[in-house]
Tab-separated table of C-alpha atoms and ligand atoms in Angstrom:
chain	number	residue	atom	x	y	z
K	141	UNK	CA	181.433	156.620	207.418
K	142	UNK	CA	182.935	154.141	204.927
K	143	UNK	CA	184.642	155.202	201.707
K	144	UNK	CA	181.657	153.882	199.750
K	145	UNK	CA	179.185	155.900	201.827
K	146	UNK	CA	181.300	159.045	201.390
K	147	UNK	CA	181.517	158.488	197.617
K	148	UNK	CA	177.743	158.147	197.403
K	149	UNK	CA	177.109	161.338	199.314
K	150	UNK	CA	178.320	163.837	196.716
K	151	UNK	CA	178.943	161.903	193.525
K	152	UNK	CA	176.733	160.216	190.944
K	153	UNK	CA	177.503	156.678	189.832
K	154	UNK	CA	177.146	155.758	186.154
K	155	UNK	CA	174.650	153.216	184.787
K	156	UNK	CA	172.881	153.043	188.152
K	157	UNK	CA	169.831	154.127	190.066
K	158	UNK	CA	171.476	155.999	192.913
K	159	UNK	CA	169.111	155.041	195.727
K	160	UNK	CA	170.098	151.889	197.578
K	161	UNK	CA	173.344	151.598	195.652
K	162	UNK	CA	176.102	149.574	197.299
K	163	UNK	CA	179.212	150.102	195.131
K	164	UNK	CA	182.326	147.968	195.480
K	165	UNK	CA	184.982	150.043	197.178
K	166	UNK	CA	188.463	149.507	195.760
K	167	UNK	CA	191.265	150.514	198.083
K	168	UNK	CA	194.416	149.121	196.519
K	169	UNK	CA	195.386	146.686	193.791
K	170	UNK	CA	198.121	144.476	192.405
K	171	UNK	CA	198.232	142.548	189.134
K	172	UNK	CA	195.014	140.546	188.963
K	173	UNK	CA	193.693	141.278	192.472
K	174	UNK	CA	192.302	144.263	194.310
K	175	UNK	CA	191.534	144.857	197.950
K	176	UNK	CA	188.060	146.087	198.794
K	177	UNK	CA	186.821	148.380	201.569
K	178	UNK	CA	186.396	145.434	203.921
K	179	UNK	CA	189.990	144.341	203.419
K	180	UNK	CA	189.064	141.360	201.235
K	181	UNK	CA	191.408	140.364	198.393
K	182	UNK	CA	189.316	140.009	195.241
K	183	UNK	CA	190.411	138.147	192.110
K	184	UNK	CA	189.369	140.258	189.133
K	185	UNK	CA	188.081	138.228	186.178
K	186	UNK	CA	186.872	141.451	184.523
K	187	UNK	CA	190.055	143.614	184.611
K	188	UNK	CA	187.873	146.281	186.318
K	189	UNK	CA	185.821	147.204	183.204
K	190	UNK	CA	188.049	145.380	180.717
K	191	UNK	CA	190.521	148.220	180.895
K	192	UNK	CA	193.134	147.164	183.482
K	193	UNK	CA	194.520	144.565	181.097
K	194	UNK	CA	198.247	144.587	181.747
K	195	UNK	CA	197.627	144.815	185.498
K	196	UNK	CA	195.248	146.670	187.798
K	197	UNK	CA	198.210	148.365	189.445
K	198	UNK	CA	201.556	148.127	187.722
K	199	UNK	CA	204.370	149.968	189.535
K	200	UNK	CA	206.168	150.764	186.285
K	201	UNK	CA	203.122	152.498	184.792
K	202	UNK	CA	202.446	154.321	188.069
K	203	UNK	CA	206.084	155.501	188.182
K	204	UNK	CA	205.953	156.753	184.593
K	205	UNK	CA	202.854	158.795	185.465
K	206	UNK	CA	204.551	160.260	188.534
K	207	UNK	CA	207.704	161.097	186.571
K	208	UNK	CA	205.764	162.792	183.779
K	209	UNK	CA	203.679	164.726	186.313
K	210	UNK	CA	206.857	165.926	188.001
K	211	UNK	CA	208.447	166.995	184.691
K	212	UNK	CA	205.586	168.339	182.565
K	213	UNK	CA	202.062	167.630	183.844
K	214	UNK	CA	200.154	169.746	181.306
K	215	UNK	CA	200.370	170.846	177.689
K	216	UNK	CA	197.990	172.345	175.167
K	217	UNK	CA	196.503	169.933	172.608
K	218	UNK	CA	198.159	171.939	169.829
K	219	UNK	CA	201.615	171.769	171.414
K	220	UNK	CA	204.428	169.381	170.607
K	221	UNK	CA	205.915	167.497	173.551
K	222	UNK	CA	208.663	164.936	173.919
K	223	UNK	CA	206.264	162.292	175.262
K	224	UNK	CA	203.904	162.875	172.310
K	225	UNK	CA	206.695	162.044	169.892
K	226	UNK	CA	207.914	159.027	171.838
K	227	UNK	CA	204.484	157.540	172.390
K	228	UNK	CA	203.374	158.122	168.788
K	229	UNK	CA	206.415	156.201	167.600
K	230	UNK	CA	205.817	153.362	170.086
K	231	UNK	CA	202.111	153.051	169.234
K	232	UNK	CA	202.938	153.006	165.517
K	233	UNK	CA	205.041	149.903	166.156
K	234	UNK	CA	202.027	147.819	167.281
K	235	UNK	CA	199.533	148.714	164.533
K	236	UNK	CA	199.738	147.452	160.928
K	237	UNK	CA	202.052	149.401	158.645
K	238	UNK	CA	200.346	152.379	157.058
K	239	UNK	CA	198.172	153.146	160.092
K	240	UNK	CA	200.844	154.859	162.164
K	241	UNK	CA	199.300	158.295	162.626
K	242	UNK	CA	197.044	158.962	165.607
K	243	UNK	CA	194.529	161.425	166.917
K	244	UNK	CA	194.466	161.226	170.707
K	245	UNK	CA	191.180	161.376	172.595
K	246	UNK	CA	190.122	160.941	176.207
K	247	UNK	CA	188.557	157.489	175.902
K	248	UNK	CA	186.726	155.095	173.621
K	249	UNK	CA	183.473	156.980	172.990
K	250	UNK	CA	185.153	160.120	171.717
K	251	UNK	CA	187.593	158.010	169.692
K	252	UNK	CA	184.569	156.601	167.832
K	253	UNK	CA	182.982	160.033	167.465
K	254	UNK	CA	186.215	161.354	166.012
K	255	UNK	CA	186.524	158.433	163.619
K	256	UNK	CA	183.016	159.283	162.405
K	257	UNK	CA	183.896	162.976	162.040
K	258	UNK	CA	187.081	162.108	160.142
K	259	UNK	CA	185.162	159.730	157.850
K	260	UNK	CA	182.676	162.489	157.056
K	261	UNK	CA	185.409	165.060	156.422
K	262	UNK	CA	187.443	162.743	154.200
K	263	UNK	CA	184.622	161.258	152.112
K	264	UNK	CA	182.206	164.183	152.071
K	265	UNK	CA	179.481	161.614	152.785
K	266	UNK	CA	177.311	161.438	155.890
K	267	UNK	CA	175.995	157.926	156.599
K	268	UNK	CA	177.606	155.435	158.922
K	269	UNK	CA	176.760	151.720	158.835
K	270	UNK	CA	176.887	149.953	162.214
K	271	UNK	CA	175.406	146.754	163.655
K	272	UNK	CA	172.464	146.111	165.955
K	273	UNK	CA	174.443	144.291	168.609
K	274	UNK	CA	177.072	146.948	169.089
K	275	UNK	CA	178.274	149.397	171.691
K	276	UNK	CA	180.446	152.332	170.716
K	277	UNK	CA	180.280	154.536	173.826
K	278	UNK	CA	177.962	156.591	176.034
K	279	UNK	CA	178.383	160.109	174.630
K	280	UNK	CA	175.563	161.113	172.289
K	281	UNK	CA	177.367	160.658	168.974
K	282	UNK	CA	178.851	157.315	169.998
K	283	UNK	CA	175.452	156.232	171.325
K	284	UNK	CA	173.908	157.152	167.980
K	285	UNK	CA	176.287	154.655	166.362
K	286	UNK	CA	175.525	152.105	169.077
K	287	UNK	CA	172.913	149.462	168.325
K	288	UNK	CA	172.199	148.162	171.814
K	289	UNK	CA	169.353	149.438	174.024
K	290	UNK	CA	171.522	151.872	175.951
K	291	UNK	CA	170.773	154.228	173.038
K	292	UNK	CA	167.004	154.120	173.410
K	293	UNK	CA	166.389	156.637	176.255
K	294	UNK	CA	168.178	159.275	174.166
K	295	UNK	CA	166.367	158.878	170.842
K	296	UNK	CA	166.214	160.782	168.585
K	297	UNK	CA	169.983	160.886	168.276
K	298	UNK	CA	172.335	161.867	165.441
K	299	UNK	CA	170.714	161.000	162.110
K	300	UNK	CA	172.545	159.144	159.359
K	301	UNK	CA	173.284	155.877	161.156
K	302	UNK	CA	172.133	152.798	159.243
K	303	UNK	CA	172.158	149.468	161.035
K	304	UNK	CA	172.756	145.967	159.714
K	305	UNK	CA	172.129	142.541	161.259
K	306	UNK	CA	174.880	140.723	163.098
K	307	UNK	CA	177.112	137.775	162.255
K	308	UNK	CA	176.008	136.072	165.491
K	309	UNK	CA	176.248	132.416	164.501
K	310	UNK	CA	174.787	130.950	167.733
K	311	UNK	CA	171.655	133.066	167.186
K	312	UNK	CA	171.883	133.622	163.432
K	313	UNK	CA	169.437	136.455	162.663
K	314	UNK	CA	168.949	134.928	159.204
K	315	UNK	CA	167.954	131.552	160.651
K	316	UNK	CA	170.824	129.624	159.056
K	317	UNK	CA	172.760	126.808	160.721
K	318	UNK	CA	176.550	126.369	160.551
K	319	UNK	CA	176.032	123.366	158.242
K	320	UNK	CA	173.962	125.227	155.655
K	321	UNK	CA	175.333	128.759	156.086
K	322	UNK	CA	176.165	130.648	152.867
K	323	UNK	CA	177.115	133.837	154.687
K	324	UNK	CA	173.942	135.907	154.307
K	325	UNK	CA	175.278	138.239	157.017
K	326	UNK	CA	177.911	139.512	154.595
K	327	UNK	CA	175.700	139.830	151.506
K	328	UNK	CA	173.184	141.654	153.689
K	329	UNK	CA	175.704	144.436	154.447
K	330	UNK	CA	176.185	145.116	150.747
K	331	UNK	CA	172.433	144.930	150.094
K	332	UNK	CA	171.823	147.583	152.744
K	333	UNK	CA	174.606	149.765	151.362
K	334	UNK	CA	173.191	149.487	147.832
K	335	UNK	CA	169.711	150.326	149.090
K	336	UNK	CA	171.019	153.377	150.975
K	337	UNK	CA	173.082	154.559	148.001
K	338	UNK	CA	176.788	153.750	148.374
K	339	UNK	CA	177.677	157.334	147.446
K	340	UNK	CA	175.988	158.482	150.670
K	341	UNK	CA	177.883	156.093	153.003
K	342	UNK	CA	181.046	157.417	154.661
K	343	UNK	CA	182.038	154.422	156.770
K	344	UNK	CA	181.252	151.002	158.136
K	345	UNK	CA	182.003	150.856	161.875
K	346	UNK	CA	182.145	147.448	163.582
K	347	UNK	CA	183.688	145.701	166.557
K	348	UNK	CA	185.743	142.886	164.926
K	349	UNK	CA	185.021	140.807	168.028
K	350	UNK	CA	181.891	142.064	169.753
K	351	UNK	CA	182.173	143.382	173.293
K	352	UNK	CA	179.352	143.523	175.796
K	353	UNK	CA	176.712	142.519	173.241
K	354	UNK	CA	177.832	138.914	173.298
K	355	UNK	CA	181.526	138.359	172.496
K	356	UNK	CA	180.947	136.805	169.078
K	357	UNK	CA	182.641	137.258	165.751
K	358	UNK	CA	181.584	136.386	162.251
K	359	UNK	CA	182.635	133.543	159.974
K	360	UNK	CA	186.260	133.713	158.767
K	361	UNK	CA	185.348	135.505	155.522
K	362	UNK	CA	183.331	138.195	157.295
K	363	UNK	CA	185.956	140.900	157.824
K	364	UNK	CA	187.873	140.239	154.569
K	365	UNK	CA	184.619	140.533	152.601
K	366	UNK	CA	183.602	143.635	154.528
K	367	UNK	CA	186.920	145.096	153.387
K	368	UNK	CA	186.122	144.197	149.758
K	369	UNK	CA	182.639	145.731	149.985
K	370	UNK	CA	184.049	148.955	151.414
K	371	UNK	CA	186.735	149.106	148.713
K	372	UNK	CA	184.157	148.515	145.996
K	373	UNK	CA	182.076	151.494	147.120
K	374	UNK	CA	184.761	153.920	148.330
K	375	UNK	CA	183.599	153.496	151.939
K	376	UNK	CA	185.983	153.689	154.900
K	377	UNK	CA	186.247	150.693	157.230
K	378	UNK	CA	186.581	151.486	160.943
K	379	UNK	CA	187.318	148.821	163.546
K	380	UNK	CA	186.317	149.628	167.116
K	381	UNK	CA	189.026	147.893	169.158
K	382	UNK	CA	188.281	149.803	172.351
K	383	UNK	CA	187.462	146.627	174.269
K	384	UNK	CA	189.500	144.067	172.325
K	385	UNK	CA	192.707	146.007	171.648
K	386	UNK	CA	196.042	145.648	173.410
K	387	UNK	CA	196.321	141.901	173.681
K	388	UNK	CA	192.903	140.878	174.973
K	389	UNK	CA	192.321	138.304	172.227
K	390	UNK	CA	195.920	137.112	171.976
K	391	UNK	CA	196.841	139.664	169.276
K	392	UNK	CA	197.639	143.332	169.670
K	393	UNK	CA	194.292	143.920	167.942
K	394	UNK	CA	191.558	141.351	167.378
K	395	UNK	CA	191.228	142.060	163.633
K	396	UNK	CA	194.805	140.852	163.129
K	397	UNK	CA	193.448	137.292	163.410
K	398	UNK	CA	191.800	137.742	160.024
K	399	UNK	CA	194.567	139.521	158.098
K	400	UNK	CA	192.421	142.539	157.254
K	401	UNK	CA	193.583	146.131	157.522
K	402	UNK	CA	190.972	148.830	158.231
K	403	UNK	CA	191.195	152.533	157.380
K	404	UNK	CA	190.870	153.533	161.012
K	405	UNK	CA	191.184	151.794	164.388
K	406	UNK	CA	189.607	153.234	167.510
K	407	UNK	CA	191.239	152.439	170.845
K	408	UNK	CA	190.757	153.088	174.539
K	409	UNK	CA	190.358	151.088	177.744
K	410	UNK	CA	193.501	148.882	177.950
K	411	UNK	CA	195.632	151.481	176.148
K	412	UNK	CA	196.921	152.632	179.575
K	413	UNK	CA	195.847	149.509	181.457
K	414	UNK	CA	193.265	151.746	183.110
K	415	UNK	CA	195.962	153.861	184.777
K	416	UNK	CA	194.940	157.138	183.033
K	417	UNK	CA	192.183	158.214	180.629
K	418	UNK	CA	193.210	157.926	176.989
K	419	UNK	CA	191.782	156.962	173.617
K	420	UNK	CA	193.138	157.088	170.093
K	421	UNK	CA	192.095	156.927	166.459
K	422	UNK	CA	194.698	155.376	164.190
K	423	UNK	CA	194.281	156.603	160.613
K	424	UNK	CA	195.608	155.336	157.289
K	425	UNK	CA	198.250	157.214	155.328
K	426	UNK	CA	195.590	158.224	152.806
K	427	UNK	CA	193.422	159.762	155.530
K	428	UNK	CA	196.417	161.426	157.145
K	429	UNK	CA	197.407	162.884	153.749
K	430	UNK	CA	193.919	164.358	153.333
K	431	UNK	CA	194.610	166.595	156.318
K	432	UNK	CA	197.927	167.791	154.887
K	433	UNK	CA	195.957	170.272	152.847
K	434	UNK	CA	192.570	170.376	154.594
K	435	UNK	CA	191.822	171.311	158.212
K	436	UNK	CA	191.097	168.630	160.802
K	437	UNK	CA	188.068	170.385	162.204
K	438	UNK	CA	188.075	169.063	165.759
K	439	UNK	CA	189.806	169.381	169.118
K	440	UNK	CA	189.640	168.418	172.767
K	441	UNK	CA	191.350	170.416	175.517
K	442	UNK	CA	193.021	167.350	176.971
K	443	UNK	CA	193.908	165.633	173.693
K	444	UNK	CA	197.466	164.220	173.871
K	445	UNK	CA	197.634	164.894	177.598
K	446	UNK	CA	201.249	164.270	178.654
K	447	UNK	CA	200.384	162.234	181.756
K	448	UNK	CA	198.063	159.918	179.825
K	449	UNK	CA	200.605	159.488	177.049
K	450	UNK	CA	203.268	158.578	179.613
K	451	UNK	CA	200.889	155.935	180.992
K	452	UNK	CA	200.310	154.657	177.444
K	453	UNK	CA	204.024	154.411	176.705
K	454	UNK	CA	204.769	152.587	179.963
K	455	UNK	CA	201.870	150.201	179.281
K	456	UNK	CA	203.326	149.266	175.885
K	457	UNK	CA	206.742	148.742	177.499
K	458	UNK	CA	205.276	146.534	180.234
K	459	UNK	CA	203.315	144.515	177.689
K	460	UNK	CA	206.446	143.934	175.613
K	461	UNK	CA	208.740	143.180	178.572
K	462	UNK	CA	206.285	140.723	180.092
K	463	UNK	CA	205.182	139.228	176.775
K	464	UNK	CA	201.532	139.797	177.677
K	465	UNK	CA	200.086	139.505	174.172
K	466	UNK	CA	201.898	136.187	173.728
K	467	UNK	CA	200.706	135.158	177.181
K	468	UNK	CA	197.071	135.813	176.259
K	469	UNK	CA	197.606	133.760	173.116
K	470	UNK	CA	199.181	130.935	175.144
K	471	UNK	CA	196.349	130.899	177.689
K	472	UNK	CA	193.785	130.792	174.855
K	473	UNK	CA	193.712	126.986	174.997
K	474	UNK	CA	193.451	126.840	178.796
K	475	UNK	CA	190.478	129.204	178.779
K	476	UNK	CA	188.813	127.467	175.822
K	477	UNK	CA	189.153	124.045	177.482
K	478	UNK	CA	187.880	125.288	180.828
K	479	UNK	CA	184.865	126.925	179.141
K	480	UNK	CA	184.146	123.741	177.177
K	481	UNK	CA	184.210	121.776	180.463
K	482	UNK	CA	181.770	124.287	182.005
K	483	UNK	CA	179.485	123.892	178.977
K	484	UNK	CA	179.639	120.109	179.284
K	485	UNK	CA	178.793	120.264	183.004
K	486	UNK	CA	175.812	122.618	182.986
K	487	UNK	CA	172.578	122.353	180.990
K	488	UNK	CA	172.044	126.107	181.363
K	489	UNK	CA	175.126	126.865	179.304
K	490	UNK	CA	174.030	127.202	175.685
K	491	UNK	CA	177.320	128.263	174.166
K	492	UNK	CA	180.836	129.297	175.139
K	493	UNK	CA	183.204	131.332	172.991
K	494	UNK	CA	186.688	132.634	173.586
K	495	UNK	CA	189.738	134.137	171.931
K	496	UNK	CA	192.928	134.678	173.940
K	497	UNK	CA	191.870	135.822	177.397
K	498	UNK	CA	188.430	137.007	176.335
K	499	UNK	CA	185.617	134.553	176.874
K	500	UNK	CA	181.880	134.411	177.331
K	501	UNK	CA	179.507	131.890	178.844
K	502	UNK	CA	176.059	132.244	177.300
K	503	UNK	CA	173.269	131.121	179.646
K	504	UNK	CA	170.012	129.622	178.346
K	505	UNK	CA	166.788	128.288	179.875
K	506	UNK	CA	167.358	125.126	177.854
K	507	UNK	CA	169.539	124.194	174.943
K	508	UNK	CA	166.637	123.431	172.629
K	509	UNK	CA	164.847	126.783	172.752
K	510	UNK	CA	168.021	128.799	173.477
K	511	UNK	CA	165.756	131.130	175.459
K	512	UNK	CA	168.177	133.422	177.350
K	513	UNK	CA	168.622	132.799	181.067
K	514	UNK	CA	169.486	136.080	182.760
K	515	UNK	CA	172.625	136.025	184.866
K	516	UNK	CA	170.719	137.921	187.623
K	517	UNK	CA	172.770	138.118	190.810
K	518	UNK	CA	175.669	135.948	189.618
K	519	UNK	CA	178.034	138.925	189.839
K	520	UNK	CA	177.022	139.651	193.428
K	521	UNK	CA	177.337	136.013	194.438
K	522	UNK	CA	180.746	135.790	192.771
K	523	UNK	CA	181.882	138.830	194.734
K	524	UNK	CA	180.829	137.149	197.962
K	525	UNK	CA	183.209	134.352	196.908
K	526	UNK	CA	186.072	136.797	196.235
K	527	UNK	CA	185.679	137.023	192.442
K	528	UNK	CA	184.921	140.189	190.439
K	529	UNK	CA	182.918	139.165	187.386
K	530	UNK	CA	181.391	141.086	184.469
K	531	UNK	CA	177.866	139.914	183.620
K	532	UNK	CA	175.214	141.352	181.311
K	533	UNK	CA	171.878	139.939	180.176
K	534	UNK	CA	172.553	136.196	179.789
K	535	UNK	CA	176.297	136.614	179.369
K	536	UNK	CA	179.091	135.927	181.839
K	537	UNK	CA	182.366	137.392	180.610
K	538	UNK	CA	185.826	136.084	181.457
K	539	UNK	CA	188.433	138.791	180.857
K	540	UNK	CA	191.116	138.819	183.581
K	541	UNK	CA	194.300	140.911	183.514
K	542	UNK	CA	196.628	139.284	180.989
K	543	UNK	CA	199.225	138.701	183.715
K	544	UNK	CA	196.856	136.485	185.752
K	545	UNK	CA	198.554	133.386	187.212
K	546	UNK	CA	197.302	130.069	185.775
K	547	UNK	CA	196.321	128.873	189.275
K	548	UNK	CA	194.231	131.976	189.840
K	549	UNK	CA	192.523	131.584	186.475
K	550	UNK	CA	191.752	127.940	187.199
K	551	UNK	CA	190.405	128.808	190.650
K	552	UNK	CA	188.279	131.648	189.254
K	553	UNK	CA	186.771	129.431	186.557
K	554	UNK	CA	186.054	126.634	189.060
K	555	UNK	CA	184.199	129.121	191.238
K	556	UNK	CA	182.219	130.455	188.272
K	557	UNK	CA	181.298	126.895	187.308
K	558	UNK	CA	180.126	126.160	190.848
K	559	UNK	CA	178.003	129.316	190.906
K	560	UNK	CA	176.435	128.465	187.541
K	561	UNK	CA	175.522	125.090	189.035
K	562	UNK	CA	173.358	126.930	191.602
K	563	UNK	CA	171.499	129.087	189.062
K	564	UNK	CA	167.732	128.679	189.096
K	565	UNK	CA	166.009	128.385	185.781
A	101	PLP	C1	183.561	148.343	171.989
A	101	PLP	C2	183.521	149.608	172.797
A	101	PLP	N1	183.615	150.782	172.166
A	101	PLP	C3	183.607	151.947	172.839
A	101	PLP	C4	183.464	151.965	174.213
A	101	PLP	C5	183.422	153.287	174.936
A	101	PLP	O1	184.604	153.508	175.620
A	101	PLP	P1	184.638	154.575	176.822
A	101	PLP	O2	183.783	154.039	177.901
A	101	PLP	O3	186.103	154.663	177.158
A	101	PLP	O4	184.138	155.863	176.286
A	101	PLP	C6	183.352	150.768	174.911
A	101	PLP	C7	183.193	150.771	176.376
A	101	PLP	O5	182.783	149.825	176.982
A	101	PLP	C8	183.371	149.544	174.186
A	101	PLP	O6	183.239	148.375	174.805
């Protein structure tokens, strides 16, 4: 029996109908490659699930985990540990000043749920504004904040979430074109807040650069004006950087491209380069001060788990030593040019967008109607060619480990281009 068959026998796989499932078996890994159950070396253009960003297997992170496990493998969430102090200090050095206090969670979904809980505790208000094309995690509270259809089978979910339309310029929900645009997407947020009653809104929660709902971001004024709107109404601004944090877009955090500082940042995925489960909520000094005199009414058994924190610390060290954020920024142009060439070559490519080492190819039936062309079995066909690719709806994502060699990136993109050439409309 193969490893995949054994895994299927007693365990459930997420996001999948279990019958007839044929999961990829991963046996070992290096930086941007893994070896599958058939001994094939696969180039990973998806960093597993956009989490193994520094590397899929980095010996230094693995060693730090082993060392921590040998010294102190467990601690209560209410206990102080040496690694907790060291990692807190290191993480504070990569976020904007004034956001250097963290609540540790187990991943991205519960980081978002905790940001929502904190916003409610601090403001005494209940409503959360999020966007339609958004994903904030699969647990019920995070799904309630999520706009995309993964929420629908679980309705009714947590009340109090109010959704606004997206700053998705290629498919502007307001029908504007880049030439005529007067930023209705921003005014709309304030209109909705006014209609809801600003005094009832605790927070606005957005992905500064959208993840699996299309990898787009708003016009340059979008985030700065969101900040102004929140300030005007005493509303907290939360940036979900679970997918874009830790160098993916060529900055430690994507929002840093726009010079805006939120009240909270939620993190996960690449925080340990996928080597251990961890998430975090960074909170402002004002929010932290609130809990000096009032209880933080929350807790998770494995919050601040020493082994995960050791993985997080080693990941930051690796990223610094290898200059991975700078590398993603440097490769920004290479990826952007390669995507532009793919767009020029194929009629079925409606738009391409990228920042750092995070890109998307948006497939369309034809460029006039912009009718989406589903990526169908592109992922499976890429795998047959030795490339692991993330696809969803009509999107093909390019998000390799930040340490990927230029040759490998070029080869991966050539293969993707070739496969797009064989797509049937
Ligand atoms: C933007 C964003 N937020 C939150 C999450 C949830 O993170 P996790 O799966 O670690 O709970 C994800 C996961 O894909 C994400 O992309």
